XYZ file of C-alpha atoms in Angstrom:
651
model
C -241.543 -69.087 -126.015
C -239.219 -66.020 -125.365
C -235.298 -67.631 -125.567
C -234.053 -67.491 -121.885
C -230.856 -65.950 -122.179
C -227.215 -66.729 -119.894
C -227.041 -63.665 -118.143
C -230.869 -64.320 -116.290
C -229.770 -67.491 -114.217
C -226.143 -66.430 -113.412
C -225.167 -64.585 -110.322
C -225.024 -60.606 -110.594
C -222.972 -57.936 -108.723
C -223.603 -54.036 -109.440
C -220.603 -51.655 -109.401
C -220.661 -47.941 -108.743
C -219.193 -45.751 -111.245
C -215.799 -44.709 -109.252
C -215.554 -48.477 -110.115
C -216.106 -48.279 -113.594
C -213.757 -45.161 -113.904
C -210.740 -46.696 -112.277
C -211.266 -50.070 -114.238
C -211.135 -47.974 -117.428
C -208.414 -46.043 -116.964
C -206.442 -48.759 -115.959
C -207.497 -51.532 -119.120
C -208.019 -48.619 -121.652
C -205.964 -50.158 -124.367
C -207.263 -53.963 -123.830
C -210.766 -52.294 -124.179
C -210.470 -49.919 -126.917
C -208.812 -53.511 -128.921
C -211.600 -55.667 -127.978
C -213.864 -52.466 -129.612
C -211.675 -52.223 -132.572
C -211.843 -55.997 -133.482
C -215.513 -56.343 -132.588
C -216.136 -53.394 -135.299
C -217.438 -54.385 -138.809
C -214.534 -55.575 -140.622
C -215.785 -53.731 -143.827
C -214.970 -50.050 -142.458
C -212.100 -48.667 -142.883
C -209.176 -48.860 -140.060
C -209.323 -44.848 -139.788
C -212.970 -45.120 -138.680
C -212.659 -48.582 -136.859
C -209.783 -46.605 -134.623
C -212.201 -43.526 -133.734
C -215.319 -45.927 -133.120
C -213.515 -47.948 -131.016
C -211.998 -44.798 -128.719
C -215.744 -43.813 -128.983
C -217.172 -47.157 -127.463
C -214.619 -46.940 -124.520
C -215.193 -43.688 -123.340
C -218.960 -43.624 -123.667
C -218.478 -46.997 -121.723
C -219.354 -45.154 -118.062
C -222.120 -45.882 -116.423
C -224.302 -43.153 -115.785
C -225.379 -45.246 -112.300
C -224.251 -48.317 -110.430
C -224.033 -50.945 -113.310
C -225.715 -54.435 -113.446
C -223.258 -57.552 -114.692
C -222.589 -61.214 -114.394
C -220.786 -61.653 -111.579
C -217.261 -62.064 -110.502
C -214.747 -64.929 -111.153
C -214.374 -65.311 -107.429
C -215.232 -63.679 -104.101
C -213.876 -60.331 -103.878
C -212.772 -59.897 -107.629
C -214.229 -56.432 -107.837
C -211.718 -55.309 -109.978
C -212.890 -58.138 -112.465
C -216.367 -57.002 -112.064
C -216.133 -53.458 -112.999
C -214.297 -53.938 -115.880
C -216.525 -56.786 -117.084
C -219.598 -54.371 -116.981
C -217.434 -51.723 -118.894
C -216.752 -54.950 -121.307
C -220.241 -55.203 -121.461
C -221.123 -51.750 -122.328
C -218.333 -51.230 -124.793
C -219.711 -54.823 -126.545
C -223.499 -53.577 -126.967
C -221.890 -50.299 -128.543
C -219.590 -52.097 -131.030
C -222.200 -54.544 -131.933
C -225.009 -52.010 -132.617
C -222.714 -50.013 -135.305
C -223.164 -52.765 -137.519
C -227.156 -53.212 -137.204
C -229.205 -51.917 -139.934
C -232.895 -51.164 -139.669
C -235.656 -52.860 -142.176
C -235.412 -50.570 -145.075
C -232.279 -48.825 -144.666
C -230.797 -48.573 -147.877
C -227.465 -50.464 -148.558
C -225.672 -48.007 -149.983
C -225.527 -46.020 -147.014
C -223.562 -46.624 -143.447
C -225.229 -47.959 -140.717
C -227.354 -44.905 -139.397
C -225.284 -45.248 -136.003
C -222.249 -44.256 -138.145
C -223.799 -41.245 -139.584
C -224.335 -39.984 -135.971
C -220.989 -37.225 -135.125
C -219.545 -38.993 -132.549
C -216.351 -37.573 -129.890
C -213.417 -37.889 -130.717
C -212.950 -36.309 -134.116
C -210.399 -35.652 -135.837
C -210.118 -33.809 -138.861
C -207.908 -33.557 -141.739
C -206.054 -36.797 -140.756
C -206.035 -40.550 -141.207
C -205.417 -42.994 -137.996
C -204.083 -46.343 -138.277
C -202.618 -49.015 -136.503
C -199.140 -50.026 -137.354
C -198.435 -52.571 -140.118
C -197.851 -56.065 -138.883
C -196.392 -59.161 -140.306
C -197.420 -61.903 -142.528
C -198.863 -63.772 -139.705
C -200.899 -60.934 -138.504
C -202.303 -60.397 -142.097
C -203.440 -64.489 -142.064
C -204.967 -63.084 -138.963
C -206.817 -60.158 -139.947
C -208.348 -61.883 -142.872
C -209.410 -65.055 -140.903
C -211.130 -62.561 -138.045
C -212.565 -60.622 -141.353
C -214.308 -63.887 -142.366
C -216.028 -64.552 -138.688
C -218.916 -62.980 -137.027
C -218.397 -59.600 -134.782
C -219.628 -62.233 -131.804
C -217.129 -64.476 -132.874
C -214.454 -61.999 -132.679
C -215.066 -60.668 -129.930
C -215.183 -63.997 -128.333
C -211.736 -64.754 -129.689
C -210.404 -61.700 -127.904
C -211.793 -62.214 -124.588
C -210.616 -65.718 -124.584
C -206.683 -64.776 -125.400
C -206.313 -61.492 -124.222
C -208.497 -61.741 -121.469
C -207.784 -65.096 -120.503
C -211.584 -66.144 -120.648
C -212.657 -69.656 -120.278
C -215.297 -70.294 -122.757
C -218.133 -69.938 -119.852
C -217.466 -66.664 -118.489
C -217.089 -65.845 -122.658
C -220.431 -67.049 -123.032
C -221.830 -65.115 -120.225
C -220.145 -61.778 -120.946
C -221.529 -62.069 -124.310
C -224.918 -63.025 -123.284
C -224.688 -60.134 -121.427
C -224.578 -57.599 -124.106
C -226.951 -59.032 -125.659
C -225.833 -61.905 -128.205
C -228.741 -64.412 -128.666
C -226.722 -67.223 -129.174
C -223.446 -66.150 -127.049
C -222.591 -70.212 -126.887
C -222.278 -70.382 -130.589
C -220.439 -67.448 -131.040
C -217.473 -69.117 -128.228
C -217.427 -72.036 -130.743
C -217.312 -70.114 -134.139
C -213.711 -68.325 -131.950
C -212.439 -71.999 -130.776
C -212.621 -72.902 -134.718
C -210.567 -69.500 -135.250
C -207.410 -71.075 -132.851
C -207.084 -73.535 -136.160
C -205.816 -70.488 -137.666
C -203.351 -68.414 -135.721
C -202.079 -71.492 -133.323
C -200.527 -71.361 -130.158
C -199.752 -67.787 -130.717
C -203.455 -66.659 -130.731
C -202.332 -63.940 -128.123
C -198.977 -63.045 -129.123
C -200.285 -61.698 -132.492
C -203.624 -60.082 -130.394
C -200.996 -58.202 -128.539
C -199.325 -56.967 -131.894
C -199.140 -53.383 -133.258
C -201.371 -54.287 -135.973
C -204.196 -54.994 -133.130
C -203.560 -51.834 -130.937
C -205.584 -49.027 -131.941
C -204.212 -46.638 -129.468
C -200.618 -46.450 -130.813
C -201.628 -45.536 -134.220
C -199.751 -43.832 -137.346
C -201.379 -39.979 -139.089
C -201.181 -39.220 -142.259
C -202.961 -36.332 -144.145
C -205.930 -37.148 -145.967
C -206.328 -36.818 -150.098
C -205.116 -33.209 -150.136
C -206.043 -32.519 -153.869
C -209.639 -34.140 -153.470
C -210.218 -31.625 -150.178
C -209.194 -28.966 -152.186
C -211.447 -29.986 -154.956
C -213.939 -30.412 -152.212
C -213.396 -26.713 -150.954
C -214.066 -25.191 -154.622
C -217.074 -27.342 -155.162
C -218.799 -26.358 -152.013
C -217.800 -22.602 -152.837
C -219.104 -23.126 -156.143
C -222.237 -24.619 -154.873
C -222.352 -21.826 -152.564
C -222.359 -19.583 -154.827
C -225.268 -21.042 -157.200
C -227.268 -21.036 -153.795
C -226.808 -17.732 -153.522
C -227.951 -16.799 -157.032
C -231.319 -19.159 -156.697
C -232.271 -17.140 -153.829
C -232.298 -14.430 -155.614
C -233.724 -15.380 -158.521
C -236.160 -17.270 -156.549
C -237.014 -13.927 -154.466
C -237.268 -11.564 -157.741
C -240.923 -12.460 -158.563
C -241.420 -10.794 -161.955
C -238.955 -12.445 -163.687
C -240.355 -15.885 -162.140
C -242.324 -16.437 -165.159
C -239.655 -15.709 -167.714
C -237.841 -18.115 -166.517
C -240.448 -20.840 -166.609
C -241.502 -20.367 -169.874
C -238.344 -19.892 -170.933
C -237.577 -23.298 -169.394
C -240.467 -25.254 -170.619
C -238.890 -25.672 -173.652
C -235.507 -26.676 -173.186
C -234.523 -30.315 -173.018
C -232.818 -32.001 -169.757
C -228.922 -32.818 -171.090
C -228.254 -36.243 -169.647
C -225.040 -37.230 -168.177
C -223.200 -39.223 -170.040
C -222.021 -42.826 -168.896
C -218.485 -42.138 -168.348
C -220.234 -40.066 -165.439
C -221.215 -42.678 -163.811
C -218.031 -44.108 -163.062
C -216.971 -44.239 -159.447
C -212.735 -43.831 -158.507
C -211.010 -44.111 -155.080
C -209.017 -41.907 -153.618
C -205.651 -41.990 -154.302
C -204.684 -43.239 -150.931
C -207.885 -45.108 -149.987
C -205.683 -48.150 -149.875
C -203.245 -47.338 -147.009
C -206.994 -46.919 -144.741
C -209.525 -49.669 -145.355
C -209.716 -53.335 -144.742
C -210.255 -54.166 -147.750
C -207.240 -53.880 -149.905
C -207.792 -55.125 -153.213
C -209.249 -53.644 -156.745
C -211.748 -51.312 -154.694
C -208.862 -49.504 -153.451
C -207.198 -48.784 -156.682
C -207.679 -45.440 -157.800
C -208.115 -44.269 -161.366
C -204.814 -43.722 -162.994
C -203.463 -43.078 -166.480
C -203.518 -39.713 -168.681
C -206.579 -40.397 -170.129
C -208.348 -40.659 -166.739
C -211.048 -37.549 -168.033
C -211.785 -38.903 -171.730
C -214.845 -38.798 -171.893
C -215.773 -40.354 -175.475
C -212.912 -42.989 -174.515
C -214.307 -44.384 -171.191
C -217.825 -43.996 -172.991
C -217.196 -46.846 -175.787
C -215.355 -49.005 -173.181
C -218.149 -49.165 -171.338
C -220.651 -49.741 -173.880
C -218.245 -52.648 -174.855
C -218.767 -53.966 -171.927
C -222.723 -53.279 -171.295
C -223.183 -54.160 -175.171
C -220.507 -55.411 -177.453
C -220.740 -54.454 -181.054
C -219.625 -56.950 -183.762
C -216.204 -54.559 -183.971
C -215.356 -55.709 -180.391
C -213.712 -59.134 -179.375
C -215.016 -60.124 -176.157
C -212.978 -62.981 -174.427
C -213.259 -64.337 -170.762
C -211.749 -66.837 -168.366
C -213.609 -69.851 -167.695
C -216.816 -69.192 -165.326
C -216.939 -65.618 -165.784
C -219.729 -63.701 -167.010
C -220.053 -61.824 -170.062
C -223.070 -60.032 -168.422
C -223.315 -56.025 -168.298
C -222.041 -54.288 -164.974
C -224.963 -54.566 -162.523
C -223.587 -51.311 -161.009
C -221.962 -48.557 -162.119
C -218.025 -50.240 -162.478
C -214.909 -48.519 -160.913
C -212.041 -46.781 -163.151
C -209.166 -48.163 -162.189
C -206.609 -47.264 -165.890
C -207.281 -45.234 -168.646
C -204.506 -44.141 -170.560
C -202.325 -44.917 -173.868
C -200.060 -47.975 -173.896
C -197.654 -49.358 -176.613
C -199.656 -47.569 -179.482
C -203.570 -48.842 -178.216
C -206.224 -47.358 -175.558
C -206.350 -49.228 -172.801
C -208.858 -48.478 -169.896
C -209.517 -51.118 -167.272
C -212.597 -51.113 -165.334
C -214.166 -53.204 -162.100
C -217.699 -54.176 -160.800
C -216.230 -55.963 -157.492
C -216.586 -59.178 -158.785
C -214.587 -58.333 -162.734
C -212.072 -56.726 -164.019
C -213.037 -55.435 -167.693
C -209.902 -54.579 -169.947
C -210.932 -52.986 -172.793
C -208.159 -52.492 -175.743
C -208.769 -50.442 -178.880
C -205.712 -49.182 -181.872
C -204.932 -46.068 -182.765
C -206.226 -46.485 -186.273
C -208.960 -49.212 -187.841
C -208.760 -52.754 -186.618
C -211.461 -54.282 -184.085
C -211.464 -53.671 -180.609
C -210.739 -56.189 -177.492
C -212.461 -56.535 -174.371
C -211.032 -59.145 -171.537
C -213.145 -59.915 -168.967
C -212.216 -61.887 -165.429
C -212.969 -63.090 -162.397
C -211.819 -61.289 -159.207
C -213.968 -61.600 -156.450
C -211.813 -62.638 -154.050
C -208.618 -61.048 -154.330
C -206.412 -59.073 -151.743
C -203.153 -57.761 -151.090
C -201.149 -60.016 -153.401
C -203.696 -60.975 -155.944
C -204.551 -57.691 -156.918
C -201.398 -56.301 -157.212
C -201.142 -56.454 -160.675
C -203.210 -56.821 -164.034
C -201.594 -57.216 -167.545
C -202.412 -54.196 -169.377
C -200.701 -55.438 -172.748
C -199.197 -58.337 -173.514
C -197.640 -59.137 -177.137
C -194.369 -60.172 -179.076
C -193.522 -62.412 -176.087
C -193.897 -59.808 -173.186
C -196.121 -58.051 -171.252
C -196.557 -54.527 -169.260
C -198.136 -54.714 -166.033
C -200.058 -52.124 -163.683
C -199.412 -52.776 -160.796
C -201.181 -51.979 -157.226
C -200.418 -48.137 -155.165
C -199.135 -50.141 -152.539
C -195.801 -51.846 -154.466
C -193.159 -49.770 -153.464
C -190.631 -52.084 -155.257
C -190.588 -54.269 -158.350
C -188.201 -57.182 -159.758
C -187.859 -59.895 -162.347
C -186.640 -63.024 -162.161
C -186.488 -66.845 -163.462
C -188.053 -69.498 -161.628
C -185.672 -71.804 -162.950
C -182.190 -69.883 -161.693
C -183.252 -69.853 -158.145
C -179.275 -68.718 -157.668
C -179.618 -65.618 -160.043
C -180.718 -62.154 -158.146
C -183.884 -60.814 -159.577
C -183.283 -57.818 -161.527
C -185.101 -54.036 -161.224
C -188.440 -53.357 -163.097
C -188.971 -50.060 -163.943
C -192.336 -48.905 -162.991
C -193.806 -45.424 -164.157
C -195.388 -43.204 -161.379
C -198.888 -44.361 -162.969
C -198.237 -47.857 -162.195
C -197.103 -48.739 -165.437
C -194.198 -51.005 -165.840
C -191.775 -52.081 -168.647
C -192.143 -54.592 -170.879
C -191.255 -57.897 -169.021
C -190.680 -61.409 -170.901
C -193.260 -63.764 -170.578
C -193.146 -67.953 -170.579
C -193.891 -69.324 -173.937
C -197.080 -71.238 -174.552
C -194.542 -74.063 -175.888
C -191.324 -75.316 -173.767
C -189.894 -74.893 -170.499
C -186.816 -72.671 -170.903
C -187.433 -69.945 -168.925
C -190.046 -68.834 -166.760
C -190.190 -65.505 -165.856
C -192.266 -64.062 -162.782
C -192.469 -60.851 -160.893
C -191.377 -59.846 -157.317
C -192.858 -57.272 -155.941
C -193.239 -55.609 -152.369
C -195.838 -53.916 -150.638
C -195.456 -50.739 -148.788
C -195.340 -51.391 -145.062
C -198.197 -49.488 -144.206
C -200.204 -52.896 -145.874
C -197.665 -55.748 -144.338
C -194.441 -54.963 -142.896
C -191.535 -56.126 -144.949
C -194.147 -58.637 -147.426
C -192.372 -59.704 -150.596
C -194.202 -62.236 -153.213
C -194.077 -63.861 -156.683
C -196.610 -63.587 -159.119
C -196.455 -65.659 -162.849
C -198.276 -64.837 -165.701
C -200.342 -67.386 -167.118
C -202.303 -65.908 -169.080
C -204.926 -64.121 -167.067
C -205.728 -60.438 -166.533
C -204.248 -61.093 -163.318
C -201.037 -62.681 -162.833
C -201.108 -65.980 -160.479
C -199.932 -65.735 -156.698
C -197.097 -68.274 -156.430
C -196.570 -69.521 -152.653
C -194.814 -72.956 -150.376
C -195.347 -74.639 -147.697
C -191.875 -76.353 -146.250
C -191.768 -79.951 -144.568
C -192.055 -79.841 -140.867
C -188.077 -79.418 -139.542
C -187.245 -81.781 -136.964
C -189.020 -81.297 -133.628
C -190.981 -78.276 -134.807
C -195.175 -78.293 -136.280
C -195.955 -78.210 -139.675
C -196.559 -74.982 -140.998
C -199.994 -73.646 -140.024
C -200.569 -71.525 -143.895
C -198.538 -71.703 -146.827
C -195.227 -68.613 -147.059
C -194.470 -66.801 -149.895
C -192.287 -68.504 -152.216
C -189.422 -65.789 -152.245
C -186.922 -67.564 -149.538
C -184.192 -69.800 -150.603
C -186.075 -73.135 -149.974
C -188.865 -72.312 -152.043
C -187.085 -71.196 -154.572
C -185.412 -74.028 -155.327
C -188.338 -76.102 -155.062
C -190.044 -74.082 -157.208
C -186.898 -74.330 -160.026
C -187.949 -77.915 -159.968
C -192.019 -77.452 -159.707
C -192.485 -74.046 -162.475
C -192.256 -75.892 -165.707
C -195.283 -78.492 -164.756
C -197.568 -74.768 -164.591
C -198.361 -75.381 -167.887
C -201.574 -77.272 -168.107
C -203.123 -74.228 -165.927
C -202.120 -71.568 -168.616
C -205.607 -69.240 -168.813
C -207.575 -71.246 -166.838
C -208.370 -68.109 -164.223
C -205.961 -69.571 -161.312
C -205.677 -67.481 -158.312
C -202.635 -68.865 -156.394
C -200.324 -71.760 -156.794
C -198.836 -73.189 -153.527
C -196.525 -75.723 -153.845
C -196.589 -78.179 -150.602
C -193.738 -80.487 -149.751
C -195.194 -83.351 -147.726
C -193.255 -85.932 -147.569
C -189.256 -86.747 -147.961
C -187.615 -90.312 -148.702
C -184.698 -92.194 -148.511
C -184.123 -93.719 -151.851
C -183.224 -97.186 -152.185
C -179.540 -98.011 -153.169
C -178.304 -94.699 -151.598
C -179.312 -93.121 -154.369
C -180.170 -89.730 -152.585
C -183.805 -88.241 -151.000
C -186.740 -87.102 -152.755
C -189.289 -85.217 -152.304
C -193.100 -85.469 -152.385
C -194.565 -82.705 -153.702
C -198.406 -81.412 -153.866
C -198.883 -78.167 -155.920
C -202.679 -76.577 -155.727
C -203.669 -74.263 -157.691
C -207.089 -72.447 -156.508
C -209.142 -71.319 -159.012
C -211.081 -67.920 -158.421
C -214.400 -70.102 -159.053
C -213.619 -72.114 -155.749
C -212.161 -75.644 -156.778
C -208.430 -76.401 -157.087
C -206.709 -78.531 -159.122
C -203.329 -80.487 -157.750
C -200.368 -82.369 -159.196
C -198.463 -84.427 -157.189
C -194.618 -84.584 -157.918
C -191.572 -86.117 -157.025
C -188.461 -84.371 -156.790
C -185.410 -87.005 -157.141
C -182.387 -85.767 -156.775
C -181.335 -84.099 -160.125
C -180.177 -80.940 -161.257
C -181.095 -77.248 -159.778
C -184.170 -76.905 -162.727
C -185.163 -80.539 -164.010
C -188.459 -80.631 -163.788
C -190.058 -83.214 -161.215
C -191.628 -86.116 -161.885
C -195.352 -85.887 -162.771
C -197.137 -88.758 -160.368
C -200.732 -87.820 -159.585
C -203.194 -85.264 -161.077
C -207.275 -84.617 -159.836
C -209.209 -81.358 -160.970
C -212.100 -79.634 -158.851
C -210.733 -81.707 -155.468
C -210.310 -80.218 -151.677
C -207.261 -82.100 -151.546
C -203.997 -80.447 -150.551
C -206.269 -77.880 -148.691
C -206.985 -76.991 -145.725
C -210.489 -78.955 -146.350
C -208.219 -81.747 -147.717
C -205.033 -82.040 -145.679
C -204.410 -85.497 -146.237
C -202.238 -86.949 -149.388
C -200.938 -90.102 -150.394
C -199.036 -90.608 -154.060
C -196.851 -93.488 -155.686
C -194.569 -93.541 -158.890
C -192.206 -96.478 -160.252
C -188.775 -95.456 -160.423
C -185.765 -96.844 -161.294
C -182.313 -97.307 -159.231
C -179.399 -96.739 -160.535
C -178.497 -100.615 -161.015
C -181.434 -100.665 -162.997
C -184.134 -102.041 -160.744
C -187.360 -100.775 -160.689
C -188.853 -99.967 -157.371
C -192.708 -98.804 -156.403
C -192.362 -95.784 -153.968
C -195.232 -94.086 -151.877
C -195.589 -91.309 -149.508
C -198.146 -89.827 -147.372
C -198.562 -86.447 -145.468
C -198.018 -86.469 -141.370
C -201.355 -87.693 -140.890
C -200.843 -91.107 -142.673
C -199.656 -94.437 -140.375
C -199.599 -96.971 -142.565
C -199.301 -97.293 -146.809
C -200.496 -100.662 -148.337
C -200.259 -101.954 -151.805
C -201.976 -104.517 -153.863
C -202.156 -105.724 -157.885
C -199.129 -106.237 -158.935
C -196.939 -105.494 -155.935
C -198.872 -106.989 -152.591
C -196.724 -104.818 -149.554
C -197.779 -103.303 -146.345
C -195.490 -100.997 -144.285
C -196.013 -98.451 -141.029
C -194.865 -95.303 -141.390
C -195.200 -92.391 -144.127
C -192.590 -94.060 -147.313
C -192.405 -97.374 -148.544
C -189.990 -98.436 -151.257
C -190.121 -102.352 -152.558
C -189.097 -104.069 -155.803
C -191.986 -103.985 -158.501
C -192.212 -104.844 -162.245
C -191.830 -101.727 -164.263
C -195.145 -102.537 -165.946
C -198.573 -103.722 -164.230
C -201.445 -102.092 -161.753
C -200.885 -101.056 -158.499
C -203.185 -99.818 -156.048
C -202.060 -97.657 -153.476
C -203.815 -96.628 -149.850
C -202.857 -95.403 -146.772
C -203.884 -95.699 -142.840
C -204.409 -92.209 -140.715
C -203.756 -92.175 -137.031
C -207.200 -91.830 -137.175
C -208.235 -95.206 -138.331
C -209.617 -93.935 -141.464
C -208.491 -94.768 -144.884
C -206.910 -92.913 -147.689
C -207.064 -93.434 -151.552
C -203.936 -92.191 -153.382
C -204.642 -89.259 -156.352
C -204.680 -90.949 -159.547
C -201.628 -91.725 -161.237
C -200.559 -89.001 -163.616
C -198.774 -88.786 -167.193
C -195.616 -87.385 -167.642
């Protein structure tokens, strides 16, 4: 049975195209952003812009329109520029849609068409928002064009979700009604402020920035075509000179077909593809380094990495593949560092670091996961790392780079020198034994990625240093924090001072980001001070985190917290997981031992039984216990439900 779709049992109004016209002119920008956010997230922001300008102004009807109809008697207004919503949906929607057989490699065939406006030998894109409006972008990038544009009507256009659902049915989403829910689920993300941040530069394709476009590749562009030109010219000639025709065959017959050789293969971005896609991660790295055109060098890293020889050490973070490139990988470094070849190469999915000396000695090749990374996790890979430091290349969209310590959160970091290939100095590194010192970068993008976006990345290891971020406790009368910050204010630093030496365990275990989450604070008995409950995450690139729960007593500016809970592959302390409850023992100053618990905002109640039997409301409990014996800990959520604590860790 044929599904019967919204728009055929709801009332319908047809406007004439005066209508239409006035209604445009008047919500131009509010359409051409409900366009630009219905566009496929994959293309780039310069083409999003121009498809979106296209949608709107294509948008007239070429006769009185048919839509669902209006909001309330007389809303004609409403109507006309719901039909042009309509229109400008269908368009947006059908960029995307691929027929059967249409190979993957290519655009959509829609995109391929020359579309008005053009614009040529410039970039457009919207102006660089903030953090929040990044947590945005990607959370819209994960969802459904339906979705999206369902999220827009609802907070720009102050849809309720049945005229949504409707308007969507109308342009022809099958299930309009899910798409309204998949946008509801979206509100988790951006809050209350849903339509503040819609309303942001980042969002508003019609006050965009220009920039040239890659002026050396046009120009290498402009000689090839010439060149090609030329050869064109001479095979019509030779093609139209018929007694020399079979010269040239025989001649020909003969002579073997010189394949290309694998270094050939390689693809490389532009060297500004970063400041004009979506996507800003390894793809948009382009190939850098002086060795960028050495043929026999990029030739035996990559059959190192399609076939390793016995002359090659091949090492790899845990879950990643050792397997051959399934396409041909991306140059992103090739070049000469600290005496050795180094050229580093991607597939999407790996980075490949392949490391040979000067003179005889075996070869290295480092392979690891990074299939999810963005803006801050591919901002950097360790190019060499020996005698107790490393050098770093770091992402074309740092524009600034600093060191510091994680455990002086008082000390200002201090310049890194970065070369204009990327390449920085040689910065200290922790040691694989002890805690004193722990040196991380700070590094910021360029504002045409985030505006004014600073963030700490540790080395543990990895090809790719770890993203380090916190999330603060609630202040008083205000909502937790929706996503964790970057861990470069004042408050995070000197929670991390105290968190930074318990990174250890996770040393080469291909971590992705760290976020340290304070979720609880408690009044110590004896007025001994407050602590701090602590959960720190780290998320693996495989999926899974790990957590430790800590407890920060009061103690100096870099003693390391208390070590009171520990689970591997768990949702907790997630946004899957966002309820926590931990104890510890601890002793007061008069020497009395105490059991003390904490849960996150969620929790109501905490009750223990074994050796101490207690049972308080609220989020902290603190009651006499023997220092030795078993205690089991669980909490109460305002939602009835009941919480285990994470299992006790060792110090």
């Amino acid at each position: 049975m044929p599904q019967l779709r919204r728009e055929s049992i709801i009332p319908r109004s047809r406007i004439a195209t005066d209508q239409a016209e006035a209604a445009l002119l008047d919500e131009y920008t509010g359409l051409v952003r409900l366009a630009y956010l219905t566009l496929p997230a994959v293309f780039t922001r310069h083409r999003r812009v121009l498809l979106a300008h296209t949608a709107v102004q294509r948008a007239l009807p070429g006769r009185p329109a048919s839509v669902p109809g209006p909001r309330a008697p007389g809303d004609g207004s409403d109507t006309a520029t719901d039909a042009l919503r309509v229109r400008i949906l269908r368009t947006a929607l059908s960029f995307a849609h691929r027929p059967a057989g249409w190979p993957a490699a290519l655009p959509p065939p829609r995109i391929l068409l020359p579309r008005l406006p053009v614009v040529w030998g410039l970039r457009l894109f919207p102006r660089s928002g903030g953090a929040e409006e990044l947590a945005l972008v990607r959370s819209l990038a994960d969802a459904s064009a339906p979705a999206r544009a369902a999220f827009v009507l609802r907070h720009i256009d102050s849809m309720d979700a049945d005229r949504a659902t409707a308007l969507l049915a109308a342009a022809g989403v099958a299930d309009a009604g899910a798409a309204v829910e998949e946008s509801v689920g979206l509100d988790a993300e951006s809050g209350p402020a849903a339509a503040a941040l819609l309303h942001s530069q980042e969002f508003d394709a019609c006050s965009v920035q220009t920039r040239p476009t890659d002026l050396l590749r046009r120009a290498r562009r402009t000689r090839v075509a010439l060149a090609l030109g030329a050869v064109a010219v001479v095979a019509a000639a030779a093609v139209l000179a018929p007694d020399t025709a079979p010269q040239r065959e025989a001649a020909g017959a003969g002579t073997p077909v010189r394949a290309a050789p694998a270094s050939g293969d390689l693809t490389r971005a532009g060297r500004d593809t970063w400041a004009d896609t979506s996507r800003v991660d390894f793809t948009a790295w382009p190939a850098r380094g002086d060795r960028t055109d050495d043929t026999a060098l990029l030739d035996r890293a990559l059959a190192a990495w399609a076939e390793p020889s016995g002359a090659v050490r091949v090492s790899r973070t845990p879950d990643t593949t050792a397997d051959p490139p399934p396409r041909a990988p991306q140059l992103l470094f090739a070049g000469d560092v600290d005496g050795r070849a180094v050229v580093l190469l991607s597939d999407g999915e790996r980075l490949a670091r392949y490391t040979a000396p000067d003179g005889d000695g075996p070869a290295d090749l480092a392979l690891a996961r990074v299939d999810d990374a963005d803006v801050t996790t591919a901002a950097a890979v360790v190019l060499t790392r020996d005698h107790g430091s490393a050098r770093y290349l770091t992402a074309p969209w740092i524009t600034e780079a600093t060191t510091r310590d994680l455990l002086r959160p008082d000390t200002q970091g201090r310049p890194l020198d970065v070369s204009d290939d990327g390449v920085s100095d040689a910065v200290p590194v922790a040691p694989a034994d002890g805690c004193a010192r722990r040196p991380v970068l700070q590094l910021r993008s360029s504002a045409r990625i985030v505006e004014n976006h600073s963030f700490l990345l540790a080395d543990l290891g990895g090809l790719s240093p770890v993203h380090l971020t916190y999330t603060p406790l609630p202040g008083h009368g205000t909502p937790p924090p929706r996503q964790p910050r970057e861990a470069t204010g004042s408050q995070a630093l000197v929670a991390w001072a105290r968190t930074a030496c318990r990174l250890q365990p996770w040393r080469g275990g291909a971590v992705r980001a760290v976020n340290a989450w304070d979720f609880a604070e408690q009044q110590l008995p004896k007025d001994a001070g407050r602590a701090v409950w602590s959960c720190v995450r780290a998320s693996t690139w495989r999926g899974p985190g790990d957590v430790a729960l800590l407890m920060r007593a009061p103690g100096a500016a870099a003693e390391p917290a208390q070590l009171v809970g520990r689970a591997r592959a768990t949702a907790a302390c997630s946004r899957f997981g966002q309820h926590v409850v931990a104890d510890t023992r601890w002793r007061s100053p008069d020497d009395h031992w105490y059991l003390l618990a904490a849960g996150s905002r969620a929790v109501t109640r905490i009750e223990a039984s074994g050796a101490v039997t207690a049972s308080r409301k609220g989020r902290t409990v603190a009651v006499r216990a023997p220092e030795h014996g078993t205690v089991r800990v669980a909490a109460r959520l305002d939602t009835g439900e009941r919480l285990k604590e994470v299992a006790p860790g060792r110090p």
